PDB file of C-alpha atoms in Angstrom:
ATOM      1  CA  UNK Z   1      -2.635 -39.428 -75.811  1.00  0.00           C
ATOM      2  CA  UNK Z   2      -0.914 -36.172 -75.352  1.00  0.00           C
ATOM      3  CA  UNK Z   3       1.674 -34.734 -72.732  1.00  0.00           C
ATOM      4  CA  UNK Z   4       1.294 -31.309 -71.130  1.00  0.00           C
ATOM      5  CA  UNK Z   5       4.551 -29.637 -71.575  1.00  0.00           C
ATOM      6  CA  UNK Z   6       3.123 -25.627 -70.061  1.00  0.00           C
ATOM      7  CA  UNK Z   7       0.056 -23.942 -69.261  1.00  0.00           C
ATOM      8  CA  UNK Z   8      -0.260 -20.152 -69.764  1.00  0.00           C
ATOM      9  CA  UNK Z   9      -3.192 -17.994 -69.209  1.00  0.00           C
ATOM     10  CA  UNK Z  10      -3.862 -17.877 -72.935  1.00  0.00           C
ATOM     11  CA  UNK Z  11      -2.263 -20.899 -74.481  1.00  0.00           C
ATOM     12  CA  UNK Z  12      -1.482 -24.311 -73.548  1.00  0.00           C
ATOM     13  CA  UNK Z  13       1.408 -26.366 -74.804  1.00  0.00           C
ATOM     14  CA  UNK Z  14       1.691 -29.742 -75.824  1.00  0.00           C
ATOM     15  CA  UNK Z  15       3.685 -32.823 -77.359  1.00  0.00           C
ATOM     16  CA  UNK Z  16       1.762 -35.574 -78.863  1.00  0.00           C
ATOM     17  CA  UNK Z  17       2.765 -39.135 -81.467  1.00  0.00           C
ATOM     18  CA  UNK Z  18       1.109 -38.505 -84.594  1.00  0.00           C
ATOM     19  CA  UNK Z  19       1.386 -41.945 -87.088  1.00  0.00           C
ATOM     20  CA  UNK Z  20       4.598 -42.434 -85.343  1.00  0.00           C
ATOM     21  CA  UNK Z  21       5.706 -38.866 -85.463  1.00  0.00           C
ATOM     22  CA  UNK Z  22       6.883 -36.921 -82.329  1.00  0.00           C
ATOM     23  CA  UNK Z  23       5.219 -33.274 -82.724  1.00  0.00           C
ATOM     24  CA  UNK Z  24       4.982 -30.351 -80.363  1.00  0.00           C
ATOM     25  CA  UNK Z  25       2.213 -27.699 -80.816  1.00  0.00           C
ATOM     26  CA  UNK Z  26      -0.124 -25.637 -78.609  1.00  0.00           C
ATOM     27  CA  UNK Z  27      -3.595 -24.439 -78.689  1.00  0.00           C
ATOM     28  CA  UNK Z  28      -5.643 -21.454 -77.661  1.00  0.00           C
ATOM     29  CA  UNK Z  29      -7.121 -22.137 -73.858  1.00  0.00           C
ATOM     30  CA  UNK Z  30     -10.137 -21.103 -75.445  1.00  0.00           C
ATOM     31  CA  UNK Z  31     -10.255 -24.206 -77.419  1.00  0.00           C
ATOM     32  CA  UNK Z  32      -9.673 -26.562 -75.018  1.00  0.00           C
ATOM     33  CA  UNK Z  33     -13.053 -27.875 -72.570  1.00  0.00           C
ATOM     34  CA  UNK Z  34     -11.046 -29.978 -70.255  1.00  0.00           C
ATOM     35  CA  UNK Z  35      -7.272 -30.260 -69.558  1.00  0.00           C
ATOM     36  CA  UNK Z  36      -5.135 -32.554 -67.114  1.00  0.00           C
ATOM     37  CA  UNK Z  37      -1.601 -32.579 -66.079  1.00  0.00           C
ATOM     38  CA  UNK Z  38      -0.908 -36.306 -65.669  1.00  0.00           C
ATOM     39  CA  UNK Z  39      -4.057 -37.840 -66.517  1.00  0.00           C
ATOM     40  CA  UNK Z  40      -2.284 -41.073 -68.458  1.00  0.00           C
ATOM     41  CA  UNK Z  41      -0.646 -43.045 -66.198  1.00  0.00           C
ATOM     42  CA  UNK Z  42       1.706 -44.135 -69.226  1.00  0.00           C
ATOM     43  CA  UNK Z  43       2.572 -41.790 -71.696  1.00  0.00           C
ATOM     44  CA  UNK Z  44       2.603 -42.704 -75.670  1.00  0.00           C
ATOM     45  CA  UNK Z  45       5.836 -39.845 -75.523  1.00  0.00           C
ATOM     46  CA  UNK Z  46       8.994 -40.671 -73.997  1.00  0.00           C
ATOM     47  CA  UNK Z  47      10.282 -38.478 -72.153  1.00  0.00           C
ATOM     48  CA  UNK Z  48      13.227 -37.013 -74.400  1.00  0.00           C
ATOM     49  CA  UNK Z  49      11.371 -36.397 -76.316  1.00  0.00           C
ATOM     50  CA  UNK Z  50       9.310 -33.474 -74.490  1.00  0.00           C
ATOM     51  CA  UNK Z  51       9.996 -30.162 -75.049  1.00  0.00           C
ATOM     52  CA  UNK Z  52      11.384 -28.949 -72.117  1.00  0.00           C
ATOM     53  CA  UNK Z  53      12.492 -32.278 -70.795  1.00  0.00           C
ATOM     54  CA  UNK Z  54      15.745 -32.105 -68.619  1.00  0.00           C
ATOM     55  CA  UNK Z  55      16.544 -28.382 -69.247  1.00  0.00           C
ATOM     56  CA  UNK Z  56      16.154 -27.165 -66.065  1.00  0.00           C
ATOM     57  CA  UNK Z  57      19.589 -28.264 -65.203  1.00  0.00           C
ATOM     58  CA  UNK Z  58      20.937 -26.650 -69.020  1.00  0.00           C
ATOM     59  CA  UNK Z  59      24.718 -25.619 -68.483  1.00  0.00           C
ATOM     60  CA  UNK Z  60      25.495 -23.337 -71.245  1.00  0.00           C
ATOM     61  CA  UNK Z  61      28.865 -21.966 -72.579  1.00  0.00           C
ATOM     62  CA  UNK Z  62      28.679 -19.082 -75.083  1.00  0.00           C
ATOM     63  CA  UNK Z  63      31.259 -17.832 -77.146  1.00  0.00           C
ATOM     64  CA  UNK Z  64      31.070 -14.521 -78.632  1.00  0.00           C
ATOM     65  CA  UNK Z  65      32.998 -11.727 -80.564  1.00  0.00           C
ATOM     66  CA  UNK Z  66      31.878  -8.368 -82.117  1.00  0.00           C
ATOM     67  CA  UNK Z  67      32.522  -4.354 -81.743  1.00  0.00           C
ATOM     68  CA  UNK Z  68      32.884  -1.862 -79.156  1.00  0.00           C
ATOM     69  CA  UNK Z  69      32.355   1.734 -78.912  1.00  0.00           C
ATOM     70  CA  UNK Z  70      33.474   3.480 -75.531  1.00  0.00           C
ATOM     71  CA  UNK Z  71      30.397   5.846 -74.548  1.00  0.00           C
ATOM     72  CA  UNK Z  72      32.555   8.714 -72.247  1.00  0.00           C
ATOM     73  CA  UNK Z  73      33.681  11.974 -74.073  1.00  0.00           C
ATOM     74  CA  UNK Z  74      36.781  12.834 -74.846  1.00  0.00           C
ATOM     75  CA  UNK Z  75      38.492  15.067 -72.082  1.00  0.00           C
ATOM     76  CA  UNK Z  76      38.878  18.775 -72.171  1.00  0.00           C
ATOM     77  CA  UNK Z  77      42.300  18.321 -71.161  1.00  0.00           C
ATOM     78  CA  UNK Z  78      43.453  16.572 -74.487  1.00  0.00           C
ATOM     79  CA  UNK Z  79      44.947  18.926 -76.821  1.00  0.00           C
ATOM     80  CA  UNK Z  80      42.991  19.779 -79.504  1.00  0.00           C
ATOM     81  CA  UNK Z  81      45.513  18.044 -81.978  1.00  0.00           C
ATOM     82  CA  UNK Z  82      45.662  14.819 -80.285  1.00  0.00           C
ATOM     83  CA  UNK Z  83      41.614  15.189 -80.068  1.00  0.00           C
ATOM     84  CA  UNK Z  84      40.519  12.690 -83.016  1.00  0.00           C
ATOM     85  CA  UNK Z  85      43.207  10.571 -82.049  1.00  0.00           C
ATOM     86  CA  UNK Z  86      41.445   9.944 -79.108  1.00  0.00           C
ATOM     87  CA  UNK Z  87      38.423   9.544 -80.490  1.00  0.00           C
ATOM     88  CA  UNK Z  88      39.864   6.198 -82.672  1.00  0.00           C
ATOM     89  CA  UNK Z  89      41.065   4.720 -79.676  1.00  0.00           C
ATOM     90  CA  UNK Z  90      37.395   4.800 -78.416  1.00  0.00           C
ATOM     91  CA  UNK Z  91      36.180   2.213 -80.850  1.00  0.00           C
ATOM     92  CA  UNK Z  92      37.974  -1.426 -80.902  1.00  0.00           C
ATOM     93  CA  UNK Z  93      37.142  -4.998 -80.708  1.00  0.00           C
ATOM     94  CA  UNK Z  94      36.251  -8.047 -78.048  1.00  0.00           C
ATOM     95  CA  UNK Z  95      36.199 -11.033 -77.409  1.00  0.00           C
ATOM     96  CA  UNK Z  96      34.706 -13.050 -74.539  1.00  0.00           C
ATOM     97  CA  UNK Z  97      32.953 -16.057 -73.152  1.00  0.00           C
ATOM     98  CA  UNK Z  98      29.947 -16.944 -70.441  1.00  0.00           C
ATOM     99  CA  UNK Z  99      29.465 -20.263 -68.729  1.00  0.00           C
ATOM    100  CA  UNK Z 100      25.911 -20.340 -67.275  1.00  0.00           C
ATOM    101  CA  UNK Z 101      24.084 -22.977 -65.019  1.00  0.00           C
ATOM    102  CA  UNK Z 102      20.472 -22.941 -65.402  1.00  0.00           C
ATOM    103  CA  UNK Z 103      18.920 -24.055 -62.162  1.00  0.00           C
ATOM    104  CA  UNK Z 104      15.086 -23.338 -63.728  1.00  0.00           C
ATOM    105  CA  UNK Z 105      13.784 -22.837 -67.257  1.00  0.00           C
ATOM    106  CA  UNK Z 106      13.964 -19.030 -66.358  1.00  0.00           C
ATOM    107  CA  UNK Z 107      16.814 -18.650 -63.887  1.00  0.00           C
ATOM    108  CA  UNK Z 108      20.478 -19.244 -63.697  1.00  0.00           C
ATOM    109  CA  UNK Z 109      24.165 -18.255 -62.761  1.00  0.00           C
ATOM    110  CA  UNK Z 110      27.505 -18.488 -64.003  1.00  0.00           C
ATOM    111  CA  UNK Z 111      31.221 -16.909 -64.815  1.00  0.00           C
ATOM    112  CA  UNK Z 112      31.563 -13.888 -67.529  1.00  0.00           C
ATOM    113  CA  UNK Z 113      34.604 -13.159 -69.076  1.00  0.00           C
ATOM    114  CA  UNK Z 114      35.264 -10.603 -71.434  1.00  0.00           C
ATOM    115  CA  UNK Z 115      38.270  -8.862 -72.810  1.00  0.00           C
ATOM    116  CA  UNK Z 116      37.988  -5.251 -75.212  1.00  0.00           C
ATOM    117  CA  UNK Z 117      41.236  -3.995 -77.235  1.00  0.00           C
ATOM    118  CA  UNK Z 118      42.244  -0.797 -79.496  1.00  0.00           C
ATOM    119  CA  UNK Z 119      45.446   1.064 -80.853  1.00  0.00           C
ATOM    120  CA  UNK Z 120      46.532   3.725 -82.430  1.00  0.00           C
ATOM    121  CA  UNK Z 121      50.309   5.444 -83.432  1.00  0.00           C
ATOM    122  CA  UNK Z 122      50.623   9.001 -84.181  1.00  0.00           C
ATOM    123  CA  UNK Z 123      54.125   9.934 -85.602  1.00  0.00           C
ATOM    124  CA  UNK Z 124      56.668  12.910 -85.211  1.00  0.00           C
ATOM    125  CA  UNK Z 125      55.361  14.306 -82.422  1.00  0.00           C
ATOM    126  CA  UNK Z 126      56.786  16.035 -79.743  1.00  0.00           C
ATOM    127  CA  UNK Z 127      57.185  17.027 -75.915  1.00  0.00           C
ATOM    128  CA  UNK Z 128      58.619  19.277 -73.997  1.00  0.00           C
ATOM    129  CA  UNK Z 129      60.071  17.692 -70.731  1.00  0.00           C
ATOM    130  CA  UNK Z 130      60.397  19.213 -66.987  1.00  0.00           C
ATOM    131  CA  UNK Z 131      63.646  20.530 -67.870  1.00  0.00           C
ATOM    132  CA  UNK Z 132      62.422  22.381 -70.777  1.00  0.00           C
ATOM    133  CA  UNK Z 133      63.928  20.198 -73.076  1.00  0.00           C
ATOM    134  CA  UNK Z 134      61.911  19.701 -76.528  1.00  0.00           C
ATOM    135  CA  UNK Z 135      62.116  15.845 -77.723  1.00  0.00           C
ATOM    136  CA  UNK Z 136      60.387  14.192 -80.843  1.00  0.00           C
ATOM    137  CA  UNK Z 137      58.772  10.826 -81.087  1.00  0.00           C
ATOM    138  CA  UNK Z 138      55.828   8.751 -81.596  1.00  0.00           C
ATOM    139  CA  UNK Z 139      52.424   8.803 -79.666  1.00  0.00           C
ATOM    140  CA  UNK Z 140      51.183   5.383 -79.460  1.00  0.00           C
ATOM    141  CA  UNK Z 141      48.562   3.581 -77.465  1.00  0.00           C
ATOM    142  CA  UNK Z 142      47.844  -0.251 -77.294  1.00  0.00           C
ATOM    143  CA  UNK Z 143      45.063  -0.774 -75.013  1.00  0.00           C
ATOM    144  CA  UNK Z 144      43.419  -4.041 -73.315  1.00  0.00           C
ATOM    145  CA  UNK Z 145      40.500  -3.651 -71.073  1.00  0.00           C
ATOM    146  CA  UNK Z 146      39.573  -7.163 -69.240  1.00  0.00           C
ATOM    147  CA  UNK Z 147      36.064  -8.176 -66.774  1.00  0.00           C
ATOM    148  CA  UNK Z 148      35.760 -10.812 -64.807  1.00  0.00           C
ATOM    149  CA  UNK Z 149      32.842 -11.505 -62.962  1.00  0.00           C
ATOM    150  CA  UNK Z 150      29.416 -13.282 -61.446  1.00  0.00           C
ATOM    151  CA  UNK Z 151      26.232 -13.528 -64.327  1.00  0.00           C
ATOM    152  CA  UNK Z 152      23.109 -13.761 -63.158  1.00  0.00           C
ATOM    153  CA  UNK Z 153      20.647 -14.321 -65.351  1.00  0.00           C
ATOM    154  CA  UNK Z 154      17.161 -14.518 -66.559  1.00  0.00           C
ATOM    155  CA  UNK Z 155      15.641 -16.395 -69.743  1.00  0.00           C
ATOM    156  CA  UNK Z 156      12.449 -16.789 -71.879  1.00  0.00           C
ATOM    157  CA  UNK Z 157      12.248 -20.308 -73.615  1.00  0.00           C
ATOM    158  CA  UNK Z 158       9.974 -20.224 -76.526  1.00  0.00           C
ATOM    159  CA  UNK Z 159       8.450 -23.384 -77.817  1.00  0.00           C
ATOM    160  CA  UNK Z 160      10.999 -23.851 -80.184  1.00  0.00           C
ATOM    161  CA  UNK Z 161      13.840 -23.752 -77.647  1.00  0.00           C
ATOM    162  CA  UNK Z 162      14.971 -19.826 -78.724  1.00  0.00           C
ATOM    163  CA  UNK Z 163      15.989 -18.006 -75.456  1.00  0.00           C
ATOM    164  CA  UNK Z 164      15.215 -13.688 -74.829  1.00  0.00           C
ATOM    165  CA  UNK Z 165      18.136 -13.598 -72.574  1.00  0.00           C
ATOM    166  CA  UNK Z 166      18.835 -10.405 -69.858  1.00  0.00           C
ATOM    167  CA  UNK Z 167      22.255 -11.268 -68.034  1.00  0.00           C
ATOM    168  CA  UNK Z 168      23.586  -8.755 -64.939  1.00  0.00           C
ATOM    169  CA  UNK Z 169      27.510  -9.718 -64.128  1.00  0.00           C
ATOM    170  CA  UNK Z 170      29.137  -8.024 -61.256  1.00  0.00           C
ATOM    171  CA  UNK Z 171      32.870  -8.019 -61.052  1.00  0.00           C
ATOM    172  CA  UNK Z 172      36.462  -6.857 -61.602  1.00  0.00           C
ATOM    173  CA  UNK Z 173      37.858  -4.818 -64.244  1.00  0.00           C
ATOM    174  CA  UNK Z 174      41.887  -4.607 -65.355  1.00  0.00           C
ATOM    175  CA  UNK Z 175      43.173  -1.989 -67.761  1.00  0.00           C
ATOM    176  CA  UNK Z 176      46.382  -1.870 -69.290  1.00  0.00           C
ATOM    177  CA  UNK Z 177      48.348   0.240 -71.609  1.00  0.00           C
ATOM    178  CA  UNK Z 178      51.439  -0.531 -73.646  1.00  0.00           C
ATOM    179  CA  UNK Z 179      52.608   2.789 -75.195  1.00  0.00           C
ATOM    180  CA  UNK Z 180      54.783   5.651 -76.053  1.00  0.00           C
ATOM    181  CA  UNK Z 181      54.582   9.603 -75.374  1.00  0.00           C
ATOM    182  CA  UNK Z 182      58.236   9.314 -77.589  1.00  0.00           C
ATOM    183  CA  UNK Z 183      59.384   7.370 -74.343  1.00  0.00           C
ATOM    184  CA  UNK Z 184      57.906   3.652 -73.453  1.00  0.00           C
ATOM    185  CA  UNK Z 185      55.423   4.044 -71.016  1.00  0.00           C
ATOM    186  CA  UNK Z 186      53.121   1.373 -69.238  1.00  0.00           C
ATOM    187  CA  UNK Z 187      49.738   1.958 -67.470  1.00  0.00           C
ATOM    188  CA  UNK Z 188      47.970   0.279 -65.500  1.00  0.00           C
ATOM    189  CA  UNK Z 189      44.956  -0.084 -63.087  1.00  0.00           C
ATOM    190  CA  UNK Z 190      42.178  -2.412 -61.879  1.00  0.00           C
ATOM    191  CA  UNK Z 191      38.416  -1.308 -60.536  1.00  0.00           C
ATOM    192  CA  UNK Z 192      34.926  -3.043 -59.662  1.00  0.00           C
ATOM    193  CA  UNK Z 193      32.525  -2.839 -62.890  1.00  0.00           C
ATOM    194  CA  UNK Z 194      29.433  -4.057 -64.081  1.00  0.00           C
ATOM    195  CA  UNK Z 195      27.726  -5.643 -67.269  1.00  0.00           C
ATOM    196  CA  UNK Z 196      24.418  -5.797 -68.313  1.00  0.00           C
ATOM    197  CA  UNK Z 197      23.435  -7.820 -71.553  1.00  0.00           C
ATOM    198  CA  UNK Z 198      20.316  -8.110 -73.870  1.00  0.00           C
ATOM    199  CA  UNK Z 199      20.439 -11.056 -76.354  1.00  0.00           C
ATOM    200  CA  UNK Z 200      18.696 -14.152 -78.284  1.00  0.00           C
ATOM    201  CA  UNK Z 201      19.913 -17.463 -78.799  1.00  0.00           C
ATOM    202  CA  UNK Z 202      18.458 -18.910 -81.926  1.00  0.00           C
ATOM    203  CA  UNK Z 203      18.721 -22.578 -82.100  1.00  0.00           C
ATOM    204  CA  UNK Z 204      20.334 -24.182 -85.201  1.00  0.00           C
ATOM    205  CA  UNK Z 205      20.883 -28.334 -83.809  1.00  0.00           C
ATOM    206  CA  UNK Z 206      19.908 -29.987 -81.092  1.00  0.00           C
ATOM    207  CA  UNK Z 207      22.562 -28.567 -78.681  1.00  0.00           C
ATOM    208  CA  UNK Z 208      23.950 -25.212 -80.581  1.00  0.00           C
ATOM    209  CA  UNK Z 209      22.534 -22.236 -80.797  1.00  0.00           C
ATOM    210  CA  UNK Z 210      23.855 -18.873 -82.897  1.00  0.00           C
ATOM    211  CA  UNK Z 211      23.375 -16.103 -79.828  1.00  0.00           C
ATOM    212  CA  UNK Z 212      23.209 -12.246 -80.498  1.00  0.00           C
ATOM    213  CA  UNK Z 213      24.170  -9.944 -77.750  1.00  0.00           C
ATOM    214  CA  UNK Z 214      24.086  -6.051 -77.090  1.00  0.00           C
ATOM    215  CA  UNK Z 215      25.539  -5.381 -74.107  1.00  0.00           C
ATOM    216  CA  UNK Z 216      26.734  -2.648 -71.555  1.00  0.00           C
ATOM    217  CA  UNK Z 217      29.895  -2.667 -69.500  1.00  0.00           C
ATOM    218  CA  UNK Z 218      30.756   0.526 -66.611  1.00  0.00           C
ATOM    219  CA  UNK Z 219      33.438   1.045 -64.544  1.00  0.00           C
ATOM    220  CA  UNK Z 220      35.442   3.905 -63.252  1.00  0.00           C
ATOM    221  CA  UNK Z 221      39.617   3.918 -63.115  1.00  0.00           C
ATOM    222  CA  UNK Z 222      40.448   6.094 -60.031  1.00  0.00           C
ATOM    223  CA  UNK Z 223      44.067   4.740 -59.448  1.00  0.00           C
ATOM    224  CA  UNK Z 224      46.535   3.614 -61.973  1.00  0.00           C
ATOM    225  CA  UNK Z 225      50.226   2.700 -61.853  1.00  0.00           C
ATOM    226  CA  UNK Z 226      52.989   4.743 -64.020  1.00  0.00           C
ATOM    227  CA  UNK Z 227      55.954   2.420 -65.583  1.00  0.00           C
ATOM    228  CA  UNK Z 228      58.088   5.025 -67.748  1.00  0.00           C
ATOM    229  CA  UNK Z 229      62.161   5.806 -68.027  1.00  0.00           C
ATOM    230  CA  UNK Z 230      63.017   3.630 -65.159  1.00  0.00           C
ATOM    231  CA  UNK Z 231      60.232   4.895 -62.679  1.00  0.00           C
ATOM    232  CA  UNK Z 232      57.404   3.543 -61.277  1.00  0.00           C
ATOM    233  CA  UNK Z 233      55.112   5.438 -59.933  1.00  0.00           C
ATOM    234  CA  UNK Z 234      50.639   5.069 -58.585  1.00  0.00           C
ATOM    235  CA  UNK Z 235      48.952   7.946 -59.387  1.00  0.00           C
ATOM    236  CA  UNK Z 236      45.138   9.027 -57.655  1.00  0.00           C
ATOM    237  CA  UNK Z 237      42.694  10.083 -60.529  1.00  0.00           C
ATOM    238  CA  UNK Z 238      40.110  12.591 -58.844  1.00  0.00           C
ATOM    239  CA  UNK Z 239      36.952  13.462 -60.996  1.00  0.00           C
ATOM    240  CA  UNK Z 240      38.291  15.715 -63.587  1.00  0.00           C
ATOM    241  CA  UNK Z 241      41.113  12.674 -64.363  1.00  0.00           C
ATOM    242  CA  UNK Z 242      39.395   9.779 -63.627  1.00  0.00           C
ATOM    243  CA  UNK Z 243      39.159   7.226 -66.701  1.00  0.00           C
ATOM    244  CA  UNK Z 244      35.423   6.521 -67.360  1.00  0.00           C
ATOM    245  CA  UNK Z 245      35.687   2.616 -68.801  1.00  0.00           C
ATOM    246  CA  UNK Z 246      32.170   2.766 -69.933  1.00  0.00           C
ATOM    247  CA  UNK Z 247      31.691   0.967 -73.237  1.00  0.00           C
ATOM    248  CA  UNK Z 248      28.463  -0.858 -75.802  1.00  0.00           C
ATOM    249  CA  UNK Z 249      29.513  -3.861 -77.300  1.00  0.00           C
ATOM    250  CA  UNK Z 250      27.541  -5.318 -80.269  1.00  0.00           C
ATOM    251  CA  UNK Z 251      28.273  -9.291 -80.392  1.00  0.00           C
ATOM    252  CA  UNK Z 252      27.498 -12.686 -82.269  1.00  0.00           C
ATOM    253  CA  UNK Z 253      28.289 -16.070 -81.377  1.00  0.00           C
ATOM    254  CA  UNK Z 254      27.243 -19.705 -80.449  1.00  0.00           C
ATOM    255  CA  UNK Z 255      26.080 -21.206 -77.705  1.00  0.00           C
ATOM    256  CA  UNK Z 256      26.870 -25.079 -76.835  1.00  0.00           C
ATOM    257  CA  UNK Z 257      24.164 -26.552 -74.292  1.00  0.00           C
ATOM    258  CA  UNK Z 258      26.104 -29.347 -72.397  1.00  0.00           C
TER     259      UNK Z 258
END
């Protein structure tokens, strides 16, 4: 006998012993006259071994690496040397993990974390202070952006246990800057942000998975805080200063179902 694992409008799925052999195929609705969910009161397939069996209470943990490209445009009020300067520290690295709880095949819930970094040093530069005196240093940025937040998210299981995965995380954002304008200066600042991810996990064992991600993180800085020869000091960004922390990340990774 066979065990009805899904019935769609077009195809129906099914896991069935064949000379001792656990297999999982479906068929065309088309070619089937009669079907019925539970029909043998004892099944020749155990239940393990059912696609599909137990993984509507899947808890996931992904972790994941890749590029990042910041999407916002350079500001008109960088000088045009300092321009393509800028534009390096717009492209970096990340690093990050998710912990999801499936509650469903299709839905779930869980914790995203996810942390971007870039640099840069420019040398022999130089500033003229409030007292109109010219000094001569290093520009140098060292950058971490961090989120923190809810997932929630939404899956399609294929019969061979790959996941089309869409992922919405709602949370909290911290940026901070280790640097030099020739003196040591430290920025930083925290907002509300959001993610939104578009990946696959491919399965490769029984419980891992190698999971592709492109994703979307935005966020706007409005306030930071200004550490710099002895001072502290918060500064309000208004629209023309704000710091737009929008940023595509391109990721790979694996995925460990627990």
């Amino acid at each position: 006998n066979a065990k009805i694992t899904k019935v769609k409008p077009e195809m129906i799925y099914f896991t069935f012993k064949h000379k001792g052999e656990i297999r999982n195929t479906m068929l065309p609705l088309t070619n089937v006259k009669t079907h019925q969910q539970g029909f043998f009161e004892t099944s020749e397939v155990p239940e393990d071994k059912i696609v599909g069996y137990d993984k509507f209470q899947q808890f996931i943990v992904t972790l994941y690496g890749g590029s990042s490209t910041h999407t916002a445009e350079v500001s008109d009020n960088v000088p045009d040397d300092f321009k393509d300067y800028s534009e390096g520290l717009k492209k970096g690295s990340h690093f990050g993990f998710d912990a999801t709880y499936y509650w469903s095949e299709s839905l779930g819930a869980g914790l995203k974390y996810h942390q971007f970094g870039t640099s840069g040093r420019l040398n022999n530069i130089y500033i003229v202070d409030a007292y109109g005196n010219e000094k001569t240093g290093i520009l140098s940025d060292d950058i971490s952006i961090s989120f923190i937040g809810t997932m929630f998210s939404t899956r399609f299981v294929n019969s061979r246990n790959n996941a089309f995965l869409l992922n919405l995380s709602i949370g909290s954002i911290s940026y901070t800057n280790v640097g030099h304008i020739v003196e040591p200066i430290k920025i930083e600042g925290s907002t509300s942000g959001f993610s939104l991810d578009f990946g696959y996990n491919h399965t490769i064992a029984e419980k891992l998975s190698l999971a592709a991600r492109v994703s979307s993180v935005s966020g706007i800085l409005d306030e930071i805080t200004v550490e710099s020869e002895g001072r502290t000091q918060t500064l309000e960004l208004d629209n023309d200063t704000s710091e737009n922390l929008g940023r595509v990340d391109l990721s790979v990774g694996l995925s460990y179902t627990f």
